[in-house]
């Protein structure tokens, strides 16, 4: 999961980023309002953590501008202030949640996970198998919050297998759907790609989610939860 942290206090930014990276997030840091706005509009993040008091442009304005630019990434605002006024204003600017400094890291992490879950439900184009997620809109794969880097071809093979929802698919079907019917190379390329996928989506997590059906093909092993 890719997260943008907009925070001008360098020590706080660095320590938060360290923690979030250890928890599997890919973290970009922006140090002021205008650069945070720019990078959030330009790139696609799964979450944005936005400090309220920022040089150049405050968090409320950044938030408002992002929503005006149709960036719907969940936003959590960090505020040093307290009081109902901030809460109402934060929500009115399109923020999804807010947290008052000082806060505990574990509370922040829990809130971020809630925001991610909520965002996921609103997206129809996510395929899931247990903790494995394939987001077709953003072309991202993850297990738990850990982003898994797949090549376009690997993504295509996994998408085809996951769309079959536990049904067996043959190598020829995979070839047709992922390589195209004009492919005339060695069909064992499918085996090679399945082994690449296992090395990325299963082995590091001690799991097995792609079953080989001898002489027939492959199928995803259905998992409700892990
Ligand atoms: Ca600040």
JSON list of C-alpha atoms and ligand atoms in Angstrom, two decimals:
[
{"chain": "A", "resi": 1, "resn": "UNK", "atom": "CA", "xyz": [0.00, 0.00, 0.00]},
{"chain": "A", "resi": 2, "resn": "UNK", "atom": "CA", "xyz": [1.32, 3.37, -0.98]},
{"chain": "A", "resi": 3, "resn": "UNK", "atom": "CA", "xyz": [1.03, 6.16, 1.55]},
{"chain": "A", "resi": 4, "resn": "UNK", "atom": "CA", "xyz": [1.79, 9.86, 1.28]},
{"chain": "A", "resi": 5, "resn": "UNK", "atom": "CA", "xyz": [2.84, 11.56, 4.49]},
{"chain": "A", "resi": 6, "resn": "UNK", "atom": "CA", "xyz": [2.60, 15.36, 4.41]},
{"chain": "A", "resi": 7, "resn": "UNK", "atom": "CA", "xyz": [4.37, 16.54, 7.55]},
{"chain": "A", "resi": 8, "resn": "UNK", "atom": "CA", "xyz": [6.81, 19.41, 8.06]},
{"chain": "A", "resi": 9, "resn": "UNK", "atom": "CA", "xyz": [8.25, 18.25, 11.38]},
{"chain": "A", "resi": 10, "resn": "UNK", "atom": "CA", "xyz": [11.16, 16.27, 10.08]},
{"chain": "A", "resi": 11, "resn": "UNK", "atom": "CA", "xyz": [11.75, 14.07, 13.11]},
{"chain": "A", "resi": 12, "resn": "UNK", "atom": "CA", "xyz": [8.10, 13.09, 13.35]},
{"chain": "A", "resi": 13, "resn": "UNK", "atom": "CA", "xyz": [7.93, 12.47, 9.61]},
{"chain": "A", "resi": 14, "resn": "UNK", "atom": "CA", "xyz": [11.01, 10.26, 9.66]},
{"chain": "A", "resi": 15, "resn": "UNK", "atom": "CA", "xyz": [9.94, 8.22, 12.66]},
{"chain": "A", "resi": 16, "resn": "UNK", "atom": "CA", "xyz": [6.41, 7.73, 11.30]},
{"chain": "A", "resi": 17, "resn": "UNK", "atom": "CA", "xyz": [7.78, 6.75, 7.91]},
{"chain": "A", "resi": 18, "resn": "UNK", "atom": "CA", "xyz": [10.13, 4.23, 9.52]},
{"chain": "A", "resi": 19, "resn": "UNK", "atom": "CA", "xyz": [7.28, 2.63, 11.43]},
{"chain": "A", "resi": 20, "resn": "UNK", "atom": "CA", "xyz": [4.95, 2.55, 8.46]},
{"chain": "A", "resi": 21, "resn": "UNK", "atom": "CA", "xyz": [7.61, 1.07, 6.20]},
{"chain": "A", "resi": 22, "resn": "UNK", "atom": "CA", "xyz": [8.22, -1.65, 8.76]},
{"chain": "A", "resi": 23, "resn": "UNK", "atom": "CA", "xyz": [4.47, -2.31, 8.61]},
{"chain": "A", "resi": 24, "resn": "UNK", "atom": "CA", "xyz": [4.58, -2.79, 4.86]},
{"chain": "A", "resi": 25, "resn": "UNK", "atom": "CA", "xyz": [3.62, 0.60, 3.53]},
{"chain": "A", "resi": 26, "resn": "UNK", "atom": "CA", "xyz": [5.47, 2.33, 0.76]},
{"chain": "A", "resi": 27, "resn": "UNK", "atom": "CA", "xyz": [5.88, 5.84, 2.15]},
{"chain": "A", "resi": 28, "resn": "UNK", "atom": "CA", "xyz": [6.51, 9.11, 0.32]},
{"chain": "A", "resi": 29, "resn": "UNK", "atom": "CA", "xyz": [7.07, 12.26, 2.37]},
{"chain": "A", "resi": 30, "resn": "UNK", "atom": "CA", "xyz": [6.16, 15.82, 1.41]},
{"chain": "A", "resi": 31, "resn": "UNK", "atom": "CA", "xyz": [7.29, 18.63, 3.70]},
{"chain": "A", "resi": 32, "resn": "UNK", "atom": "CA", "xyz": [4.86, 21.41, 2.89]},
{"chain": "A", "resi": 33, "resn": "UNK", "atom": "CA", "xyz": [1.31, 21.94, 1.69]},
{"chain": "A", "resi": 34, "resn": "UNK", "atom": "CA", "xyz": [1.90, 22.82, -1.97]},
{"chain": "A", "resi": 35, "resn": "UNK", "atom": "CA", "xyz": [4.31, 19.95, -2.62]},
{"chain": "A", "resi": 36, "resn": "UNK", "atom": "CA", "xyz": [1.99, 17.53, -0.80]},
{"chain": "A", "resi": 37, "resn": "UNK", "atom": "CA", "xyz": [-0.88, 18.65, -3.00]},
{"chain": "A", "resi": 38, "resn": "UNK", "atom": "CA", "xyz": [1.19, 18.34, -6.14]},
{"chain": "A", "resi": 39, "resn": "UNK", "atom": "CA", "xyz": [2.49, 14.85, -5.47]},
{"chain": "A", "resi": 40, "resn": "UNK", "atom": "CA", "xyz": [-0.94, 13.63, -4.31]},
{"chain": "A", "resi": 41, "resn": "UNK", "atom": "CA", "xyz": [-2.54, 14.80, -7.54]},
{"chain": "A", "resi": 42, "resn": "UNK", "atom": "CA", "xyz": [0.27, 13.45, -9.71]},
{"chain": "A", "resi": 43, "resn": "UNK", "atom": "CA", "xyz": [0.63, 9.98, -8.16]},
{"chain": "A", "resi": 44, "resn": "UNK", "atom": "CA", "xyz": [-1.83, 7.39, -7.02]},
{"chain": "A", "resi": 45, "resn": "UNK", "atom": "CA", "xyz": [-1.72, 6.74, -3.27]},
{"chain": "A", "resi": 46, "resn": "UNK", "atom": "CA", "xyz": [-3.82, 4.38, -1.18]},
{"chain": "A", "resi": 47, "resn": "UNK", "atom": "CA", "xyz": [-3.73, 6.67, 1.84]},
{"chain": "A", "resi": 48, "resn": "UNK", "atom": "CA", "xyz": [-2.73, 10.21, 2.70]},
{"chain": "A", "resi": 49, "resn": "UNK", "atom": "CA", "xyz": [-1.70, 11.34, 6.18]},
{"chain": "A", "resi": 50, "resn": "UNK", "atom": "CA", "xyz": [-1.87, 15.10, 6.26]},
{"chain": "A", "resi": 51, "resn": "UNK", "atom": "CA", "xyz": [-0.59, 17.40, 8.98]},
{"chain": "A", "resi": 52, "resn": "UNK", "atom": "CA", "xyz": [-2.86, 20.37, 9.63]},
{"chain": "A", "resi": 53, "resn": "UNK", "atom": "CA", "xyz": [-0.30, 23.11, 10.20]},
{"chain": "A", "resi": 54, "resn": "UNK", "atom": "CA", "xyz": [1.95, 23.09, 7.16]},
{"chain": "A", "resi": 55, "resn": "UNK", "atom": "CA", "xyz": [4.11, 25.69, 5.46]},
{"chain": "A", "resi": 56, "resn": "UNK", "atom": "CA", "xyz": [2.62, 27.21, 2.32]},
{"chain": "A", "resi": 57, "resn": "UNK", "atom": "CA", "xyz": [-0.88, 25.77, 2.61]},
{"chain": "A", "resi": 58, "resn": "UNK", "atom": "CA", "xyz": [-2.64, 24.20, 5.57]},
{"chain": "A", "resi": 59, "resn": "UNK", "atom": "CA", "xyz": [-3.97, 20.67, 5.66]},
{"chain": "A", "resi": 60, "resn": "UNK", "atom": "CA", "xyz": [-7.60, 21.74, 5.29]},
{"chain": "A", "resi": 61, "resn": "UNK", "atom": "CA", "xyz": [-6.80, 23.60, 2.07]},
{"chain": "A", "resi": 62, "resn": "UNK", "atom": "CA", "xyz": [-4.77, 20.69, 0.71]},
{"chain": "A", "resi": 63, "resn": "UNK", "atom": "CA", "xyz": [-7.65, 18.37, 1.50]},
{"chain": "A", "resi": 64, "resn": "UNK", "atom": "CA", "xyz": [-10.22, 20.63, -0.12]},
{"chain": "A", "resi": 65, "resn": "UNK", "atom": "CA", "xyz": [-8.08, 21.04, -3.24]},
{"chain": "A", "resi": 66, "resn": "UNK", "atom": "CA", "xyz": [-7.58, 17.29, -3.53]},
{"chain": "A", "resi": 67, "resn": "UNK", "atom": "CA", "xyz": [-11.29, 16.59, -3.38]},
{"chain": "A", "resi": 68, "resn": "UNK", "atom": "CA", "xyz": [-11.91, 19.39, -5.89]},
{"chain": "A", "resi": 69, "resn": "UNK", "atom": "CA", "xyz": [-9.38, 17.65, -8.15]},
{"chain": "A", "resi": 70, "resn": "UNK", "atom": "CA", "xyz": [-11.38, 14.40, -7.73]},
{"chain": "A", "resi": 71, "resn": "UNK", "atom": "CA", "xyz": [-8.67, 12.66, -5.74]},
{"chain": "A", "resi": 72, "resn": "UNK", "atom": "CA", "xyz": [-10.66, 10.34, -3.48]},
{"chain": "A", "resi": 73, "resn": "UNK", "atom": "CA", "xyz": [-7.77, 8.75, -1.63]},
{"chain": "A", "resi": 74, "resn": "UNK", "atom": "CA", "xyz": [-8.64, 8.35, 2.07]},
{"chain": "A", "resi": 75, "resn": "UNK", "atom": "CA", "xyz": [-7.16, 11.22, 4.07]},
{"chain": "A", "resi": 76, "resn": "UNK", "atom": "CA", "xyz": [-6.31, 11.25, 7.75]},
{"chain": "A", "resi": 77, "resn": "UNK", "atom": "CA", "xyz": [-5.52, 14.67, 9.16]},
{"chain": "A", "resi": 78, "resn": "UNK", "atom": "CA", "xyz": [-3.05, 15.09, 12.02]},
{"chain": "A", "resi": 79, "resn": "UNK", "atom": "CA", "xyz": [-3.75, 18.06, 14.21]},
{"chain": "A", "resi": 80, "resn": "UNK", "atom": "CA", "xyz": [-2.01, 19.56, 17.19]},
{"chain": "A", "resi": 81, "resn": "UNK", "atom": "CA", "xyz": [-5.15, 21.46, 18.05]},
{"chain": "A", "resi": 82, "resn": "UNK", "atom": "CA", "xyz": [-8.08, 20.03, 19.88]},
{"chain": "A", "resi": 83, "resn": "UNK", "atom": "CA", "xyz": [-11.75, 20.90, 19.88]},
{"chain": "A", "resi": 84, "resn": "UNK", "atom": "CA", "xyz": [-14.87, 20.25, 17.94]},
{"chain": "A", "resi": 85, "resn": "UNK", "atom": "CA", "xyz": [-14.22, 23.04, 15.48]},
{"chain": "A", "resi": 86, "resn": "UNK", "atom": "CA", "xyz": [-11.28, 21.25, 13.93]},
{"chain": "A", "resi": 87, "resn": "UNK", "atom": "CA", "xyz": [-13.14, 18.00, 13.77]},
{"chain": "A", "resi": 88, "resn": "UNK", "atom": "CA", "xyz": [-16.09, 19.49, 11.94]},
{"chain": "A", "resi": 89, "resn": "UNK", "atom": "CA", "xyz": [-13.91, 21.51, 9.60]},
{"chain": "A", "resi": 90, "resn": "UNK", "atom": "CA", "xyz": [-11.70, 18.52, 8.85]},
{"chain": "A", "resi": 91, "resn": "UNK", "atom": "CA", "xyz": [-14.68, 16.41, 7.91]},
{"chain": "A", "resi": 92, "resn": "UNK", "atom": "CA", "xyz": [-16.25, 19.19, 5.88]},
{"chain": "A", "resi": 93, "resn": "UNK", "atom": "CA", "xyz": [-13.14, 19.57, 3.77]},
{"chain": "A", "resi": 94, "resn": "UNK", "atom": "CA", "xyz": [-13.44, 15.93, 2.74]},
{"chain": "A", "resi": 95, "resn": "UNK", "atom": "CA", "xyz": [-11.06, 14.33, 5.23]},
{"chain": "A", "resi": 96, "resn": "UNK", "atom": "CA", "xyz": [-12.01, 10.81, 6.29]},
{"chain": "A", "resi": 97, "resn": "UNK", "atom": "CA", "xyz": [-10.55, 10.85, 9.78]},
{"chain": "A", "resi": 98, "resn": "UNK", "atom": "CA", "xyz": [-8.37, 12.94, 12.04]},
{"chain": "A", "resi": 99, "resn": "UNK", "atom": "CA", "xyz": [-6.03, 12.32, 14.93]},
{"chain": "A", "resi": 100, "resn": "UNK", "atom": "CA", "xyz": [-4.85, 14.78, 17.57]},
{"chain": "A", "resi": 101, "resn": "UNK", "atom": "CA", "xyz": [-1.12, 15.02, 18.34]},
{"chain": "A", "resi": 102, "resn": "UNK", "atom": "CA", "xyz": [0.44, 13.54, 20.33]},
{"chain": "A", "resi": 103, "resn": "UNK", "atom": "CA", "xyz": [-0.93, 10.16, 19.29]},
{"chain": "A", "resi": 104, "resn": "UNK", "atom": "CA", "xyz": [0.29, 6.64, 19.67]},
{"chain": "A", "resi": 105, "resn": "UNK", "atom": "CA", "xyz": [1.66, 4.95, 16.59]},
{"chain": "A", "resi": 106, "resn": "UNK", "atom": "CA", "xyz": [-0.53, 1.89, 17.08]},
{"chain": "A", "resi": 107, "resn": "UNK", "atom": "CA", "xyz": [-3.67, 4.05, 17.13]},
{"chain": "A", "resi": 108, "resn": "UNK", "atom": "CA", "xyz": [-2.59, 5.72, 13.90]},
{"chain": "A", "resi": 109, "resn": "UNK", "atom": "CA", "xyz": [-1.92, 2.35, 12.28]},
{"chain": "A", "resi": 110, "resn": "UNK", "atom": "CA", "xyz": [-5.30, 0.98, 13.37]},
{"chain": "A", "resi": 111, "resn": "UNK", "atom": "CA", "xyz": [-7.10, 4.04, 11.97]},
{"chain": "A", "resi": 112, "resn": "UNK", "atom": "CA", "xyz": [-5.22, 3.75, 8.68]},
{"chain": "A", "resi": 113, "resn": "UNK", "atom": "CA", "xyz": [-6.20, 0.12, 8.34]},
{"chain": "A", "resi": 114, "resn": "UNK", "atom": "CA", "xyz": [-9.85, 1.02, 8.90]},
{"chain": "A", "resi": 115, "resn": "UNK", "atom": "CA", "xyz": [-9.62, 3.64, 6.16]},
{"chain": "A", "resi": 116, "resn": "UNK", "atom": "CA", "xyz": [-8.05, 1.13, 3.80]},
{"chain": "A", "resi": 117, "resn": "UNK", "atom": "CA", "xyz": [-10.76, -1.43, 4.47]},
{"chain": "A", "resi": 118, "resn": "UNK", "atom": "CA", "xyz": [-13.46, 1.12, 3.85]},
{"chain": "A", "resi": 119, "resn": "UNK", "atom": "CA", "xyz": [-11.83, 2.24, 0.61]},
{"chain": "A", "resi": 120, "resn": "UNK", "atom": "CA", "xyz": [-11.55, -1.37, -0.50]},
{"chain": "A", "resi": 121, "resn": "UNK", "atom": "CA", "xyz": [-15.24, -2.06, -0.07]},
{"chain": "A", "resi": 122, "resn": "UNK", "atom": "CA", "xyz": [-16.09, 0.86, -2.29]},
{"chain": "A", "resi": 123, "resn": "UNK", "atom": "CA", "xyz": [-13.97, -0.47, -5.10]},
{"chain": "A", "resi": 124, "resn": "UNK", "atom": "CA", "xyz": [-15.63, -3.17, -7.14]},
{"chain": "A", "resi": 125, "resn": "UNK", "atom": "CA", "xyz": [-12.54, -4.09, -9.07]},
{"chain": "A", "resi": 126, "resn": "UNK", "atom": "CA", "xyz": [-10.54, -5.88, -6.41]},
{"chain": "A", "resi": 127, "resn": "UNK", "atom": "CA", "xyz": [-10.03, -9.62, -6.58]},
{"chain": "A", "resi": 128, "resn": "UNK", "atom": "CA", "xyz": [-9.30, -11.36, -3.29]},
{"chain": "A", "resi": 129, "resn": "UNK", "atom": "CA", "xyz": [-8.13, -14.75, -2.21]},
{"chain": "A", "resi": 130, "resn": "UNK", "atom": "CA", "xyz": [-7.59, -14.84, 1.54]},
{"chain": "A", "resi": 131, "resn": "UNK", "atom": "CA", "xyz": [-5.09, -12.11, 2.30]},
{"chain": "A", "resi": 132, "resn": "UNK", "atom": "CA", "xyz": [-4.09, -11.79, -1.34]},
{"chain": "A", "resi": 133, "resn": "UNK", "atom": "CA", "xyz": [-5.51, -8.77, -3.12]},
{"chain": "A", "resi": 134, "resn": "UNK", "atom": "CA", "xyz": [-5.32, -7.81, -6.72]},
{"chain": "A", "resi": 135, "resn": "UNK", "atom": "CA", "xyz": [-6.52, -4.31, -7.49]},
{"chain": "A", "resi": 136, "resn": "UNK", "atom": "CA", "xyz": [-7.42, -4.18, -11.14]},
{"chain": "A", "resi": 137, "resn": "UNK", "atom": "CA", "xyz": [-7.96, -0.42, -11.17]},
{"chain": "A", "resi": 138, "resn": "UNK", "atom": "CA", "xyz": [-4.52, 0.45, -9.89]},
{"chain": "A", "resi": 139, "resn": "UNK", "atom": "CA", "xyz": [-2.75, -2.73, -11.06]},
{"chain": "A", "resi": 140, "resn": "UNK", "atom": "CA", "xyz": [-1.44, -3.44, -7.59]},
{"chain": "A", "resi": 141, "resn": "UNK", "atom": "CA", "xyz": [-1.00, -6.70, -5.82]},
{"chain": "A", "resi": 142, "resn": "UNK", "atom": "CA", "xyz": [-0.63, -7.08, -2.08]},
{"chain": "A", "resi": 143, "resn": "UNK", "atom": "CA", "xyz": [-0.73, -9.65, 0.65]},
{"chain": "A", "resi": 144, "resn": "UNK", "atom": "CA", "xyz": [-1.87, -8.12, 3.94]},
{"chain": "A", "resi": 145, "resn": "UNK", "atom": "CA", "xyz": [-0.53, -4.59, 3.60]},
{"chain": "A", "resi": 146, "resn": "UNK", "atom": "CA", "xyz": [2.63, -5.76, 1.86]},
{"chain": "A", "resi": 147, "resn": "UNK", "atom": "CA", "xyz": [2.86, -4.57, -1.70]},
{"chain": "A", "resi": 148, "resn": "UNK", "atom": "CA", "xyz": [3.99, -7.22, -4.18]},
{"chain": "A", "resi": 149, "resn": "UNK", "atom": "CA", "xyz": [5.63, -6.02, -7.34]},
{"chain": "A", "resi": 150, "resn": "UNK", "atom": "CA", "xyz": [4.35, -7.94, -10.35]},
{"chain": "A", "resi": 151, "resn": "UNK", "atom": "CA", "xyz": [5.31, -7.52, -13.98]},
{"chain": "A", "resi": 152, "resn": "UNK", "atom": "CA", "xyz": [2.36, -6.89, -16.32]},
{"chain": "A", "resi": 153, "resn": "UNK", "atom": "CA", "xyz": [2.53, -10.50, -17.52]},
{"chain": "A", "resi": 154, "resn": "UNK", "atom": "CA", "xyz": [2.62, -11.91, -13.98]},
{"chain": "A", "resi": 155, "resn": "UNK", "atom": "CA", "xyz": [-0.30, -9.68, -13.10]},
{"chain": "A", "resi": 156, "resn": "UNK", "atom": "CA", "xyz": [-2.21, -10.96, -16.11]},
{"chain": "A", "resi": 157, "resn": "UNK", "atom": "CA", "xyz": [-1.65, -14.62, -15.21]},
{"chain": "A", "resi": 158, "resn": "UNK", "atom": "CA", "xyz": [-2.67, -14.06, -11.60]},
{"chain": "A", "resi": 159, "resn": "UNK", "atom": "CA", "xyz": [-5.72, -12.06, -12.62]},
{"chain": "A", "resi": 160, "resn": "UNK", "atom": "CA", "xyz": [-6.85, -14.82, -14.95]},
{"chain": "A", "resi": 161, "resn": "UNK", "atom": "CA", "xyz": [-6.40, -17.47, -12.25]},
{"chain": "A", "resi": 162, "resn": "UNK", "atom": "CA", "xyz": [-8.17, -15.38, -9.62]},
{"chain": "A", "resi": 163, "resn": "UNK", "atom": "CA", "xyz": [-11.08, -14.56, -11.92]},
{"chain": "A", "resi": 164, "resn": "UNK", "atom": "CA", "xyz": [-11.67, -18.28, -12.36]},
{"chain": "A", "resi": 165, "resn": "UNK", "atom": "CA", "xyz": [-12.55, -18.34, -8.66]},
{"chain": "A", "resi": 166, "resn": "UNK", "atom": "CA", "xyz": [-11.18, -21.77, -7.79]},
{"chain": "A", "resi": 167, "resn": "UNK", "atom": "CA", "xyz": [-12.06, -23.43, -11.12]},
{"chain": "A", "resi": 168, "resn": "UNK", "atom": "CA", "xyz": [-9.27, -25.19, -12.96]},
{"chain": "A", "resi": 169, "resn": "UNK", "atom": "CA", "xyz": [-7.84, -23.30, -15.91]},
{"chain": "A", "resi": 170, "resn": "UNK", "atom": "CA", "xyz": [-5.70, -24.96, -18.54]},
{"chain": "A", "resi": 171, "resn": "UNK", "atom": "CA", "xyz": [-2.34, -23.73, -19.76]},
{"chain": "A", "resi": 172, "resn": "UNK", "atom": "CA", "xyz": [-3.90, -23.09, -23.17]},
{"chain": "A", "resi": 173, "resn": "UNK", "atom": "CA", "xyz": [-6.57, -20.91, -21.64]},
{"chain": "A", "resi": 174, "resn": "UNK", "atom": "CA", "xyz": [-3.95, -18.91, -19.77]},
{"chain": "A", "resi": 175, "resn": "UNK", "atom": "CA", "xyz": [-1.94, -18.55, -22.97]},
{"chain": "A", "resi": 176, "resn": "UNK", "atom": "CA", "xyz": [-4.98, -17.37, -24.92]},
{"chain": "A", "resi": 177, "resn": "UNK", "atom": "CA", "xyz": [-6.08, -14.86, -22.33]},
{"chain": "A", "resi": 178, "resn": "UNK", "atom": "CA", "xyz": [-2.75, -13.51, -21.22]},
{"chain": "A", "resi": 179, "resn": "UNK", "atom": "CA", "xyz": [-0.42, -13.91, -24.19]},
{"chain": "A", "resi": 180, "resn": "UNK", "atom": "CA", "xyz": [-3.08, -13.82, -26.88]},
{"chain": "A", "resi": 181, "resn": "UNK", "atom": "CA", "xyz": [-4.15, -16.48, -29.34]},
{"chain": "A", "resi": 182, "resn": "UNK", "atom": "CA", "xyz": [-1.37, -15.58, -31.77]},
{"chain": "A", "resi": 183, "resn": "UNK", "atom": "CA", "xyz": [1.28, -16.73, -29.29]},
{"chain": "A", "resi": 184, "resn": "UNK", "atom": "CA", "xyz": [3.26, -19.54, -30.88]},
{"chain": "A", "resi": 185, "resn": "UNK", "atom": "CA", "xyz": [6.16, -19.97, -28.47]},
{"chain": "A", "resi": 186, "resn": "UNK", "atom": "CA", "xyz": [6.63, -22.72, -25.91]},
{"chain": "A", "resi": 187, "resn": "UNK", "atom": "CA", "xyz": [3.44, -23.23, -23.84]},
{"chain": "A", "resi": 188, "resn": "UNK", "atom": "CA", "xyz": [5.65, -24.08, -20.86]},
{"chain": "A", "resi": 189, "resn": "UNK", "atom": "CA", "xyz": [6.02, -20.33, -20.45]},
{"chain": "A", "resi": 190, "resn": "UNK", "atom": "CA", "xyz": [2.88, -20.59, -18.31]},
{"chain": "A", "resi": 191, "resn": "UNK", "atom": "CA", "xyz": [4.68, -22.91, -15.88]},
{"chain": "A", "resi": 192, "resn": "UNK", "atom": "CA", "xyz": [7.55, -20.47, -15.70]},
{"chain": "A", "resi": 193, "resn": "UNK", "atom": "CA", "xyz": [5.19, -17.62, -14.84]},
{"chain": "A", "resi": 194, "resn": "UNK", "atom": "CA", "xyz": [3.31, -19.64, -12.25]},
{"chain": "A", "resi": 195, "resn": "UNK", "atom": "CA", "xyz": [6.63, -20.35, -10.56]},
{"chain": "A", "resi": 196, "resn": "UNK", "atom": "CA", "xyz": [7.51, -16.63, -10.62]},
{"chain": "A", "resi": 197, "resn": "UNK", "atom": "CA", "xyz": [4.16, -15.90, -9.02]},
{"chain": "A", "resi": 198, "resn": "UNK", "atom": "CA", "xyz": [4.59, -18.51, -6.31]},
{"chain": "A", "resi": 199, "resn": "UNK", "atom": "CA", "xyz": [7.95, -16.96, -5.43]},
{"chain": "A", "resi": 200, "resn": "UNK", "atom": "CA", "xyz": [6.30, -13.58, -5.01]},
{"chain": "A", "resi": 201, "resn": "UNK", "atom": "CA", "xyz": [2.80, -14.12, -3.63]},
{"chain": "A", "resi": 202, "resn": "UNK", "atom": "CA", "xyz": [3.18, -17.33, -1.62]},
{"chain": "A", "resi": 203, "resn": "UNK", "atom": "CA", "xyz": [6.67, -18.38, -0.62]},
{"chain": "A", "resi": 204, "resn": "UNK", "atom": "CA", "xyz": [7.67, -15.26, 1.35]},
{"chain": "A", "resi": 205, "resn": "UNK", "atom": "CA", "xyz": [4.47, -15.67, 3.37]},
{"chain": "A", "resi": 206, "resn": "UNK", "atom": "CA", "xyz": [4.75, -19.42, 3.87]},
{"chain": "A", "resi": 207, "resn": "UNK", "atom": "CA", "xyz": [1.54, -19.99, 1.90]},
{"chain": "A", "resi": 208, "resn": "UNK", "atom": "CA", "xyz": [0.41, -21.91, -1.12]},
{"chain": "A", "resi": 209, "resn": "UNK", "atom": "CA", "xyz": [-2.42, -20.46, -3.15]},
{"chain": "A", "resi": 210, "resn": "UNK", "atom": "CA", "xyz": [-1.87, -21.79, -6.68]},
{"chain": "A", "resi": 211, "resn": "UNK", "atom": "CA", "xyz": [-2.46, -25.51, -7.00]},
{"chain": "A", "resi": 212, "resn": "UNK", "atom": "CA", "xyz": [-1.14, -27.53, -9.93]},
{"chain": "A", "resi": 213, "resn": "UNK", "atom": "CA", "xyz": [-3.70, -29.95, -11.32]},
{"chain": "A", "resi": 214, "resn": "UNK", "atom": "CA", "xyz": [-1.56, -32.57, -13.08]},
{"chain": "A", "resi": 215, "resn": "UNK", "atom": "CA", "xyz": [-2.04, -32.74, -16.86]},
{"chain": "A", "resi": 216, "resn": "UNK", "atom": "CA", "xyz": [-4.88, -30.20, -16.65]},
{"chain": "A", "resi": 217, "resn": "UNK", "atom": "CA", "xyz": [-3.68, -26.82, -15.42]},
{"chain": "A", "resi": 218, "resn": "UNK", "atom": "CA", "xyz": [-3.92, -24.66, -12.34]},
{"chain": "A", "resi": 219, "resn": "UNK", "atom": "CA", "xyz": [-6.43, -23.40, -9.89]},
{"chain": "A", "resi": 220, "resn": "UNK", "atom": "CA", "xyz": [-6.46, -21.00, -6.99]},
{"chain": "A", "resi": 221, "resn": "UNK", "atom": "CA", "xyz": [-6.90, -22.63, -3.63]},
{"chain": "A", "resi": 222, "resn": "UNK", "atom": "CA", "xyz": [-9.91, -20.85, -2.14]},
{"chain": "A", "resi": 223, "resn": "UNK", "atom": "CA", "xyz": [-9.23, -19.25, 1.19]},
{"chain": "A", "resi": 224, "resn": "UNK", "atom": "CA", "xyz": [-11.80, -17.41, 3.18]},
{"chain": "A", "resi": 225, "resn": "UNK", "atom": "CA", "xyz": [-9.26, -16.16, 5.67]},
{"chain": "A", "resi": 226, "resn": "UNK", "atom": "CA", "xyz": [-5.79, -16.92, 6.87]},
{"chain": "B", "resi": 1, "resn": "LIG", "atom": "CA1", "xyz": [3.15, 20.98, 11.23]}
]
